[in-house]
PDB file of C-alpha atoms in Angstrom:
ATOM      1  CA  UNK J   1     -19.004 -60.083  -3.150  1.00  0.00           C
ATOM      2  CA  UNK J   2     -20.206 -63.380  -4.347  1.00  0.00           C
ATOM      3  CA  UNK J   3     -20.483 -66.597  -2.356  1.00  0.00           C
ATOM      4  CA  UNK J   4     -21.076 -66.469   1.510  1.00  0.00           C
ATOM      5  CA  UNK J   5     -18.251 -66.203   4.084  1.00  0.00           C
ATOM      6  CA  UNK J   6     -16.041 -62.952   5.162  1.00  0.00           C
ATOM      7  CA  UNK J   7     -13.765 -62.739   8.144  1.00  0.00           C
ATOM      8  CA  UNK J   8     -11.268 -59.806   8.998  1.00  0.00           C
ATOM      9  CA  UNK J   9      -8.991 -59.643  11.678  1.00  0.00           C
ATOM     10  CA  UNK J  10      -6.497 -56.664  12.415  1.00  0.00           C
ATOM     11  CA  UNK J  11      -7.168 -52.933  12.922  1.00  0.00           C
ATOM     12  CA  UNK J  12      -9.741 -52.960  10.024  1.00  0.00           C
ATOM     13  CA  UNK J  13     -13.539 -53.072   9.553  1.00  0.00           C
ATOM     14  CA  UNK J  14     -15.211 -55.014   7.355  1.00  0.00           C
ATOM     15  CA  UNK J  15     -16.941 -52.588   5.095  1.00  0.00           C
ATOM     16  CA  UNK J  16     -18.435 -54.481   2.745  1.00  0.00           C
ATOM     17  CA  UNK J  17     -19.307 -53.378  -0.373  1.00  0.00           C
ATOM     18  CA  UNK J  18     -22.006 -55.597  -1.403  1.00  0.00           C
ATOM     19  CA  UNK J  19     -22.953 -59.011  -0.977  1.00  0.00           C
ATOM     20  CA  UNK J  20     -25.238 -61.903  -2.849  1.00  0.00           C
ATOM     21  CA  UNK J  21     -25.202 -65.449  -0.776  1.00  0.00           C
ATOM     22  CA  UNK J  22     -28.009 -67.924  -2.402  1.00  0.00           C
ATOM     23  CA  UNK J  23     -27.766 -69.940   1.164  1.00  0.00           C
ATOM     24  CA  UNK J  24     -26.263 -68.164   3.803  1.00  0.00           C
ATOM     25  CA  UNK J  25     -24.018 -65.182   4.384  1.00  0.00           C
ATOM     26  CA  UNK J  26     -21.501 -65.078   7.518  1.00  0.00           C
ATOM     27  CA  UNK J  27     -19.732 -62.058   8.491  1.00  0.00           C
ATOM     28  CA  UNK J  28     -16.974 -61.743  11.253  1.00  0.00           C
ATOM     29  CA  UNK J  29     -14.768 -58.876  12.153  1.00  0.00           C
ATOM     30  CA  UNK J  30     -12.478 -59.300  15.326  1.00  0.00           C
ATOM     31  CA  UNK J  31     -11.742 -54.757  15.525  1.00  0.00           C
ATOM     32  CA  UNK J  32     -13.990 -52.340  14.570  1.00  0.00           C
ATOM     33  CA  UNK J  33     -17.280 -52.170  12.766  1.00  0.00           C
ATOM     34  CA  UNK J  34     -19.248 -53.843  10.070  1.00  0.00           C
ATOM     35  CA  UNK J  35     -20.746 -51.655   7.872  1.00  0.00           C
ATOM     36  CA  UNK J  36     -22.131 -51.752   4.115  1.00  0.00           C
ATOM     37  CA  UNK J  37     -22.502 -49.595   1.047  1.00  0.00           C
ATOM     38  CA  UNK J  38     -24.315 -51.574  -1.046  1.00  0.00           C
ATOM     39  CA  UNK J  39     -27.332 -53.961  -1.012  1.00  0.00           C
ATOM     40  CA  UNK J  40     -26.786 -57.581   0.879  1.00  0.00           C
ATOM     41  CA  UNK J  41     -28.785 -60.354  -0.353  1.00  0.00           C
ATOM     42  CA  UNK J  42     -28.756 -63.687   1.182  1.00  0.00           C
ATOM     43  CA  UNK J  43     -31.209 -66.685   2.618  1.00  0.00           C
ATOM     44  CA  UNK J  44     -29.746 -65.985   6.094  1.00  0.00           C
ATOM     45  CA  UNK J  45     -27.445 -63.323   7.061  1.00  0.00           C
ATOM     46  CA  UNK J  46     -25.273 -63.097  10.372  1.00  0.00           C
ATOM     47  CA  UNK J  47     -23.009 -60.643  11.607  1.00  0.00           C
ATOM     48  CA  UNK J  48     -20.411 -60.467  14.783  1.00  0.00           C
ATOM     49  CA  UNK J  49     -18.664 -58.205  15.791  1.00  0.00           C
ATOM     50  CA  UNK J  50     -16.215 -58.991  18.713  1.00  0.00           C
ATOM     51  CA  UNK J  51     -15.143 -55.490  19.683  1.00  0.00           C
ATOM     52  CA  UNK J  52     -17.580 -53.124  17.313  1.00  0.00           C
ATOM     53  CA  UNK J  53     -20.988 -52.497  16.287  1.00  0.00           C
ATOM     54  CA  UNK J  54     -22.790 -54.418  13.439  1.00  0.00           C
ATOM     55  CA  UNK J  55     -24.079 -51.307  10.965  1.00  0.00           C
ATOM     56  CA  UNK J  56     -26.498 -52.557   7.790  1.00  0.00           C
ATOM     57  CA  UNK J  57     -29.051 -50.312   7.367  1.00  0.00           C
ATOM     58  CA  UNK J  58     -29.299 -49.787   3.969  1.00  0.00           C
ATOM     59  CA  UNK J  59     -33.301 -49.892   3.297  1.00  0.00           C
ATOM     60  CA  UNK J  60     -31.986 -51.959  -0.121  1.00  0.00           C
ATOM     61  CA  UNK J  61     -31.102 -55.249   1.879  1.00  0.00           C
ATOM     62  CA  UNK J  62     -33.289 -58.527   0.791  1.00  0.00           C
ATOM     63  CA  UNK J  63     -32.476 -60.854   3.807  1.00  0.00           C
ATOM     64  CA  UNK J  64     -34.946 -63.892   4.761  1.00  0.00           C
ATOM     65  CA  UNK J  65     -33.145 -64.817   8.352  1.00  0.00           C
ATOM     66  CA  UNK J  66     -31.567 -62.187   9.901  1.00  0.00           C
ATOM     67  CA  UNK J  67     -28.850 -63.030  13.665  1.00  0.00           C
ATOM     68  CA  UNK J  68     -26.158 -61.000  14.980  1.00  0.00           C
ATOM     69  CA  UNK J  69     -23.987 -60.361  17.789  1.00  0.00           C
ATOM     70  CA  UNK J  70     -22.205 -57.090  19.032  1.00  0.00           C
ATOM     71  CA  UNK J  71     -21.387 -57.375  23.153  1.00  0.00           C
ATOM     72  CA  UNK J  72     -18.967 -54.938  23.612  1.00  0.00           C
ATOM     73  CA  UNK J  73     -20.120 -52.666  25.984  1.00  0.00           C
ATOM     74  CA  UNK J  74     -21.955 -49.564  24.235  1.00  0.00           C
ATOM     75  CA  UNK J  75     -22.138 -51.671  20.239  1.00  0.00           C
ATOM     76  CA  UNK J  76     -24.993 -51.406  18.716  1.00  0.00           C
ATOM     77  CA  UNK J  77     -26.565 -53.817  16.231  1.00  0.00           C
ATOM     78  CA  UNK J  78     -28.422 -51.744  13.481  1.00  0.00           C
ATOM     79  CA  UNK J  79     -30.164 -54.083  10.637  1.00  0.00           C
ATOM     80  CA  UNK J  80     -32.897 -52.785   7.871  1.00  0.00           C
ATOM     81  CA  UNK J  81     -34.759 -55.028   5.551  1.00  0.00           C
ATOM     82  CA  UNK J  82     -36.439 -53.985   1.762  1.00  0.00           C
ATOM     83  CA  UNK J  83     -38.726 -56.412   2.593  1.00  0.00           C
ATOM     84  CA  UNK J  84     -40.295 -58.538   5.664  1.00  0.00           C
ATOM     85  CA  UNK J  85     -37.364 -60.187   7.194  1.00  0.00           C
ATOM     86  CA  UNK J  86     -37.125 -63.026  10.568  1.00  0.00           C
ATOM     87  CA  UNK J  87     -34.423 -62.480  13.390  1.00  0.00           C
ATOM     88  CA  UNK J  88     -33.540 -66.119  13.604  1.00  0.00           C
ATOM     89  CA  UNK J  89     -30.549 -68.903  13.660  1.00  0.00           C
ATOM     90  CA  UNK J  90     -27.755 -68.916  11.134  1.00  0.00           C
ATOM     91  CA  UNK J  91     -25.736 -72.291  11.371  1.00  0.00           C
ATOM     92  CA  UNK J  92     -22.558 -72.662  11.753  1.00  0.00           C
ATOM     93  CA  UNK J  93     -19.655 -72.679   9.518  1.00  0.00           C
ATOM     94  CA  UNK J  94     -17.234 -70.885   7.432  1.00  0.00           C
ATOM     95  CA  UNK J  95     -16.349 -68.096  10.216  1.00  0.00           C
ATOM     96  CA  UNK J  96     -18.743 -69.469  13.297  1.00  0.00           C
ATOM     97  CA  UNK J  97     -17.455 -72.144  15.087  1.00  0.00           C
ATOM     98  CA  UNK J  98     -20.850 -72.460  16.269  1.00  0.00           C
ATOM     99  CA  UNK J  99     -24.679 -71.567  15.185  1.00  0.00           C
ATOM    100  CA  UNK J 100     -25.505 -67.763  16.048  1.00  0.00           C
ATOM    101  CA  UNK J 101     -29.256 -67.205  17.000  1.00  0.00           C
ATOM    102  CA  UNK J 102     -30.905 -64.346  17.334  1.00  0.00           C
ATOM    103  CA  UNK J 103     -29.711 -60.811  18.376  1.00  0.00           C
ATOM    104  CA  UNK J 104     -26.801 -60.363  20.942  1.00  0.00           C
ATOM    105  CA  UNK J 105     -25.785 -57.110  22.058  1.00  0.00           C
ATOM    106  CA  UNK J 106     -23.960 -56.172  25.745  1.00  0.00           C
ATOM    107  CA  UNK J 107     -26.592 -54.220  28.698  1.00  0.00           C
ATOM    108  CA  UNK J 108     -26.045 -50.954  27.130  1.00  0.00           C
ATOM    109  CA  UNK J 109     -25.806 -52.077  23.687  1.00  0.00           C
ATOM    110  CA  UNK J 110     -29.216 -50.810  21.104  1.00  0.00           C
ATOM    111  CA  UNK J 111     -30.783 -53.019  18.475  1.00  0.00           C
ATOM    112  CA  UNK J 112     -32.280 -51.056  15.748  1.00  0.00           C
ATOM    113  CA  UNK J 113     -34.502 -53.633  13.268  1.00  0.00           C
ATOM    114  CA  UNK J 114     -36.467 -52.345  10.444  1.00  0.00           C
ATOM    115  CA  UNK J 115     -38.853 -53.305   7.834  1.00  0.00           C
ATOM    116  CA  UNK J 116     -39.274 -51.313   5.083  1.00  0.00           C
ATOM    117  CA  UNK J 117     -42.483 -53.171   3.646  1.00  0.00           C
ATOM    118  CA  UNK J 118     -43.483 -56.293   5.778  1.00  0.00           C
ATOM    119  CA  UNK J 119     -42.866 -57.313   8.857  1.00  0.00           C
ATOM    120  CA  UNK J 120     -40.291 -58.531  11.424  1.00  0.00           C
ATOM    121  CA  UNK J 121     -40.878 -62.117  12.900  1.00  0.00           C
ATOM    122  CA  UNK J 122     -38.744 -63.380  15.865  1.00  0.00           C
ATOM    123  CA  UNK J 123     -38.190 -67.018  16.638  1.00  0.00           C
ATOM    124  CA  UNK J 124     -34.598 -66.408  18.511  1.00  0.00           C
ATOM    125  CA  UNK J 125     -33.526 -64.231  21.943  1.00  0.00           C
ATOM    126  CA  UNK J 126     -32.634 -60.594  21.465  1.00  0.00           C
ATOM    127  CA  UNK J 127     -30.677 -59.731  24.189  1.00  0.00           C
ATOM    128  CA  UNK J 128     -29.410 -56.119  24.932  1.00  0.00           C
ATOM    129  CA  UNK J 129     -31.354 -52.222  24.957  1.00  0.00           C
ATOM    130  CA  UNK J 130     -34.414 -53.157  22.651  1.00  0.00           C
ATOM    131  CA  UNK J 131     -36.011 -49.468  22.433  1.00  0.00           C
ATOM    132  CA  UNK J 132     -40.100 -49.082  22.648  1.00  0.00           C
ATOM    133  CA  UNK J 133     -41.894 -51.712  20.852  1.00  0.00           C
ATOM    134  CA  UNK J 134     -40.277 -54.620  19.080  1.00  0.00           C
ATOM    135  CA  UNK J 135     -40.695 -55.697  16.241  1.00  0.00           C
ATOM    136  CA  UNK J 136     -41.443 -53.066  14.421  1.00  0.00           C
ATOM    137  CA  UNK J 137     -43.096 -52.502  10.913  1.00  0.00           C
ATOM    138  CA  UNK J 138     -42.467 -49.582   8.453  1.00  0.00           C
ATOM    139  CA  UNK J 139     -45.423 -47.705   9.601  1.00  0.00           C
ATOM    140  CA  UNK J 140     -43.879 -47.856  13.097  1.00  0.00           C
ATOM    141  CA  UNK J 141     -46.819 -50.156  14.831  1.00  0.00           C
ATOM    142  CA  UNK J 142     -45.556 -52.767  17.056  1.00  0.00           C
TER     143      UNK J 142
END
């Protein structure tokens, strides 16, 4: 997909298939998941998920800014980066009424951030289960 913005509503996902945004890439999906099979590239990237988990862990993404949100109870947020990466803000606009910041899941939601070269830089909240050490790098020291 080219350009920035995807919303689905209904009983589907959004698996997306790809993405290149040169400013910034929004993804909504009302049911179910978001997921990925191919690379996402973008200045800032942000995903919610009203009722499922957000799922982009392919090690391939190139992502400078990096927010989501996932608060039902037991959704997960699962991000990894190529390279170094930020959990920050993504302004508003196209499918967010408002600016997302940082990393939103419900008490007994996970976020799982990764690295692959680089590391992770936080300037936002993560709320949610944040497991051992945050952030991480891709040797695993915090």
């Amino acid at each position: 997909m080219e350009g920035g913005e995807v919303e689905r509503r209904g009983p589907l996902g959004g698996d997306l298939k790809g993405m290149t945004a040169g400013g910034s890439g929004r993804l909504r999906t009302v049911t179910k998941d978001i997921t990925q099979t191919k690379k996402m590239t973008a200045n800032a990237l942000g995903a919610v998920s009203t009722t499922g988990a957000v799922l982009l862990s392919l090690a391939t993404n190139d992502v400078v800014k990096f927010a989501a949100s996932a608060t039902t109870a037991g959704k997960e947020v699962d991000y990894q980066d190529a390279t170094a990466f930020e959990v920050g803000q993504v302004t508003a606009g196209g499918p967010f009424g408002a600016n997302l910041d940082g990393i939103t899941t419900s008490a007994t939601g996970r976020v799982r951030l990764q690295a692959v070269t680089g590391d992770i830089t936080d300037t936002t909240a993560l709320t949610g289960q944040v497991p051992g050490a945050w952030p991480r790098t891709s040797s695993g020291s915090p």
